[in-house]
Amino acid sequence: MVKKNNKYKINQELNIENLDYYSSVPQNCKNQSFLQYLPDLDPNLDSWPVEQAVTEYINRLRINMGITERLTNDSQLDRIASLKAKDMAENKYFNHNSPRYGKVVQMTKDQGFWTNCVAENIAYGPDNAYDVFTLWFCSPPHFSTMTDPTFNTIGVGFAKGQDYEEFYRNNKWSAMFTSTEKRGVLNCF
C-alpha cells in the first residue's frame, strides 16, 4: 500500500482537486476576481513572529483594497488565539466551537477579553504565515472577515501539529478579529 501525503489526504477528505497551499494561490481559489489585491510573498516576513507576519499580510491586503483601518495585534488576543489553536491540535478537532472553551465570544470573555463581537478564522495544514493567509484569502467567508473595516484588532495563534499525516493532528491556526474601539457597542449576534 502506497502511503499518501497529507496534501492528498486533505484533498480527498474535502473533495477538492488541485489544492496547493505551498506559497502559491490554489487553482480552486474562490476569490479569483480579487487576485489583483493579493500581496506578494515577502521572504523578509519569514523572520517575523507568525502572529505579526499574518497580520502584516492581512494589512497589506486591506491597504491594496483601499481599507485605511490597519489591524493591530493585541497580546491578550494573540494568547487566546494560541490557546484555541493549541486546543484544536491537542484535542484533535477542527471547529469554531471548542469542546473545552465553547464558542469564540465566550472563550474571549472567559479569558478576560470582553467583547460583544469577535470573528474567527481557523485553518489547518500550513506551516507559515503566507500559506495560511492565502488559504483564508481564497475562502469568501474568511476573506470577508479579513477585509471587514469594522475590525481593528487581531489575535493570531499557531500550534504545530503532532503528526502531519493525520488530519486531526495537523498544524492548527486561529485568527480572532474584533474592534477595541467599539467594545460593548458593536454586536455581531
Short mmCIF file of C-alpha atoms in Angstrom, two decimals:
data_model
loop_
_atom_site.label_atom_id
_atom_site.label_comp_id
_atom_site.label_asym_id
_atom_site.label_seq_id
_atom_site.Cartn_x
_atom_site.Cartn_y
_atom_site.Cartn_z
CA MET A 1 0.00 0.00 0.00
CA VAL A 2 1.38 3.40 -1.01
CA LYS A 3 1.29 5.96 1.76
CA LYS A 4 -0.33 9.16 0.51
CA ASN A 5 0.95 12.52 1.62
CA ASN A 6 -1.17 14.83 3.75
CA LYS A 7 -1.99 17.13 0.84
CA TYR A 8 -3.57 14.20 -1.00
CA LYS A 9 -5.45 13.11 2.12
CA ILE A 10 -6.87 16.59 2.71
CA ASN A 11 -7.85 16.87 -0.95
CA GLN A 12 -9.73 13.57 -0.76
CA GLU A 13 -11.44 14.32 2.57
CA LEU A 14 -12.62 17.73 1.38
CA ASN A 15 -13.20 16.56 -2.20
CA ILE A 16 -11.04 19.40 -3.55
CA GLU A 17 -8.90 18.96 -6.61
CA ASN A 18 -5.59 20.75 -7.07
CA LEU A 19 -5.40 22.16 -3.54
CA ASP A 20 -1.90 23.53 -3.16
CA TYR A 21 -1.13 25.82 -0.26
CA TYR A 22 2.61 25.86 -0.53
CA SER A 23 3.30 29.58 -1.08
CA SER A 24 1.03 29.79 -4.08
CA VAL A 25 -2.59 30.56 -4.81
CA PRO A 26 -4.70 27.41 -5.06
CA GLN A 27 -6.11 26.78 -8.52
CA ASN A 28 -9.53 26.42 -6.93
CA CYS A 29 -9.30 29.85 -5.25
CA LYS A 30 -12.86 31.13 -4.99
CA ASN A 31 -11.73 34.78 -4.98
CA GLN A 32 -10.16 34.94 -8.46
CA SER A 33 -11.71 38.38 -9.03
CA PHE A 34 -9.71 39.75 -6.07
CA LEU A 35 -6.31 38.35 -7.07
CA GLN A 36 -5.13 41.85 -8.05
CA TYR A 37 -5.25 42.75 -4.34
CA LEU A 38 -3.29 39.70 -3.14
CA PRO A 39 0.03 40.78 -1.60
CA ASP A 40 3.13 39.03 -2.90
CA LEU A 41 5.05 36.57 -0.78
CA ASP A 42 7.62 38.54 1.22
CA PRO A 43 10.55 36.35 2.37
CA ASN A 44 11.53 39.07 4.88
CA LEU A 45 8.40 38.26 6.88
CA ASP A 46 9.64 34.69 7.44
CA SER A 47 11.86 36.01 10.24
CA TRP A 48 8.93 37.76 11.98
CA PRO A 49 6.84 36.09 14.69
CA VAL A 50 3.98 34.32 12.87
CA GLU A 51 1.35 36.42 14.65
CA GLN A 52 2.85 39.62 13.27
CA ALA A 53 3.56 38.16 9.82
CA VAL A 54 -0.07 37.03 9.35
CA THR A 55 -1.26 40.45 10.50
CA GLU A 56 1.14 42.17 8.08
CA TYR A 57 -0.14 40.15 5.10
CA ILE A 58 -3.74 40.94 6.06
CA ASN A 59 -2.88 44.63 6.44
CA ARG A 60 -1.22 44.64 3.02
CA LEU A 61 -4.39 43.14 1.55
CA ARG A 62 -6.50 45.77 3.29
CA ILE A 63 -4.26 48.57 2.01
CA ASN A 64 -4.37 47.14 -1.53
CA MET A 65 -8.18 47.22 -1.31
CA GLY A 66 -8.26 50.81 -0.04
CA ILE A 67 -9.16 49.94 3.56
CA THR A 68 -7.38 52.51 5.70
CA GLU A 69 -8.02 50.84 9.08
CA ARG A 70 -5.00 48.66 9.89
CA LEU A 71 -5.26 45.71 12.22
CA THR A 72 -3.06 45.74 15.29
CA ASN A 73 -2.03 42.67 17.23
CA ASP A 74 -3.32 42.52 20.76
CA SER A 75 -1.09 40.40 23.01
CA GLN A 76 -4.04 39.18 25.06
CA LEU A 77 -5.97 38.20 21.91
CA ASP A 78 -2.81 36.55 20.49
CA ARG A 79 -2.63 34.47 23.69
CA ILE A 80 -6.30 33.45 23.39
CA ALA A 81 -5.94 32.57 19.68
CA SER A 82 -2.87 30.50 20.57
CA LEU A 83 -4.87 28.68 23.26
CA LYS A 84 -7.53 27.88 20.65
CA ALA A 85 -5.01 26.62 18.07
CA LYS A 86 -3.27 24.52 20.72
CA ASP A 87 -6.61 23.17 21.94
CA MET A 88 -7.55 22.07 18.40
CA ALA A 89 -4.15 20.43 17.87
CA GLU A 90 -4.06 18.62 21.22
CA ASN A 91 -7.71 17.56 21.29
CA LYS A 92 -7.91 16.53 17.64
CA TYR A 93 -10.76 18.68 16.39
CA PHE A 94 -11.23 21.44 13.83
CA ASN A 95 -14.18 23.67 14.68
CA HIS A 96 -15.04 27.19 15.80
CA ASN A 97 -16.80 25.70 18.81
CA SER A 98 -14.27 24.30 21.27
CA PRO A 99 -15.30 21.37 23.47
CA ARG A 100 -13.17 22.95 26.24
CA TYR A 101 -13.75 26.71 25.75
CA GLY A 102 -17.07 26.92 23.90
CA LYS A 103 -17.80 29.50 21.21
CA VAL A 104 -15.17 32.09 20.42
CA VAL A 105 -17.03 35.03 22.02
CA GLN A 106 -17.46 33.01 25.23
CA MET A 107 -13.82 31.93 25.15
CA THR A 108 -12.58 35.51 24.84
CA LYS A 109 -14.78 36.66 27.72
CA ASP A 110 -13.72 33.74 29.93
CA GLN A 111 -10.08 34.59 29.19
CA GLY A 112 -10.59 38.22 30.27
CA PHE A 113 -11.02 39.86 26.86
CA TRP A 114 -14.54 41.20 26.99
CA THR A 115 -16.22 41.97 23.66
CA ASN A 116 -19.66 41.60 22.12
CA CYS A 117 -18.26 40.87 18.70
CA VAL A 118 -15.41 38.63 17.68
CA ALA A 119 -14.94 36.73 14.45
CA GLU A 120 -12.57 33.83 13.95
CA ASN A 121 -10.74 32.33 11.00
CA ILE A 122 -9.34 28.85 11.56
CA ALA A 123 -7.14 26.73 9.34
CA TYR A 124 -5.13 23.53 9.37
CA GLY A 125 -2.07 22.38 7.50
CA PRO A 126 0.16 25.33 6.56
CA ASP A 127 3.35 25.90 8.49
CA ASN A 128 3.94 29.54 7.59
CA ALA A 129 2.12 32.88 7.60
CA TYR A 130 1.79 33.36 3.83
CA ASP A 131 0.28 29.94 3.21
CA VAL A 132 -2.38 30.31 5.89
CA PHE A 133 -3.08 33.82 4.66
CA THR A 134 -3.62 32.61 1.06
CA LEU A 135 -5.96 29.85 2.27
CA TRP A 136 -8.08 32.45 4.04
CA PHE A 137 -7.80 34.79 1.04
CA CYS A 138 -9.27 32.10 -1.23
CA SER A 139 -12.25 31.43 1.02
CA PRO A 140 -15.01 34.07 0.66
CA PRO A 141 -16.15 33.97 4.33
CA HIS A 142 -12.56 34.18 5.63
CA PHE A 143 -11.72 36.89 3.09
CA SER A 144 -14.74 38.86 4.25
CA THR A 145 -13.57 38.70 7.85
CA MET A 146 -10.04 39.82 6.96
CA THR A 147 -11.31 42.78 4.95
CA ASP A 148 -14.10 43.92 7.27
CA PRO A 149 -13.22 47.55 8.11
CA THR A 150 -15.17 47.26 11.38
CA PHE A 151 -12.33 45.19 12.83
CA ASN A 152 -9.16 46.92 14.00
CA THR A 153 -7.69 44.32 16.35
CA ILE A 154 -6.43 40.80 15.72
CA GLY A 155 -5.00 37.92 17.68
CA VAL A 156 -3.24 35.09 15.84
CA GLY A 157 -2.38 31.66 17.16
CA PHE A 158 -0.45 28.74 15.66
CA ALA A 159 0.06 25.26 17.07
CA LYS A 160 2.47 22.83 15.49
CA GLY A 161 0.76 19.58 14.71
CA GLN A 162 1.91 16.33 16.21
CA ASP A 163 1.54 14.31 13.02
CA TYR A 164 1.36 15.91 9.59
CA GLU A 165 -0.04 12.73 8.03
CA GLU A 166 -3.13 12.66 10.24
CA PHE A 167 -5.74 15.37 9.61
CA TYR A 168 -6.77 15.98 13.22
CA ARG A 169 -3.16 16.06 14.44
CA ASN A 170 -2.08 18.58 11.80
CA ASN A 171 -0.90 22.20 12.29
CA LYS A 172 -3.72 24.44 13.53
CA TRP A 173 -4.30 28.20 13.18
CA SER A 174 -6.72 30.65 14.74
CA ALA A 175 -7.11 34.34 13.97
CA MET A 176 -9.56 36.33 16.10
CA PHE A 177 -10.82 39.70 14.88
CA THR A 178 -12.56 42.40 16.92
CA SER A 179 -12.84 46.14 17.39
CA THR A 180 -11.31 47.56 20.54
CA GLU A 181 -12.83 50.97 19.80
CA LYS A 182 -16.36 49.57 19.86
CA ARG A 183 -16.10 47.10 22.73
CA GLY A 184 -19.52 46.72 24.27
CA VAL A 185 -21.16 48.68 21.43
CA LEU A 186 -20.58 46.51 18.37
CA ASN A 187 -22.69 43.37 18.48
CA CYS A 188 -22.25 40.65 15.85
CA PHE A 189 -25.06 38.48 17.11
#
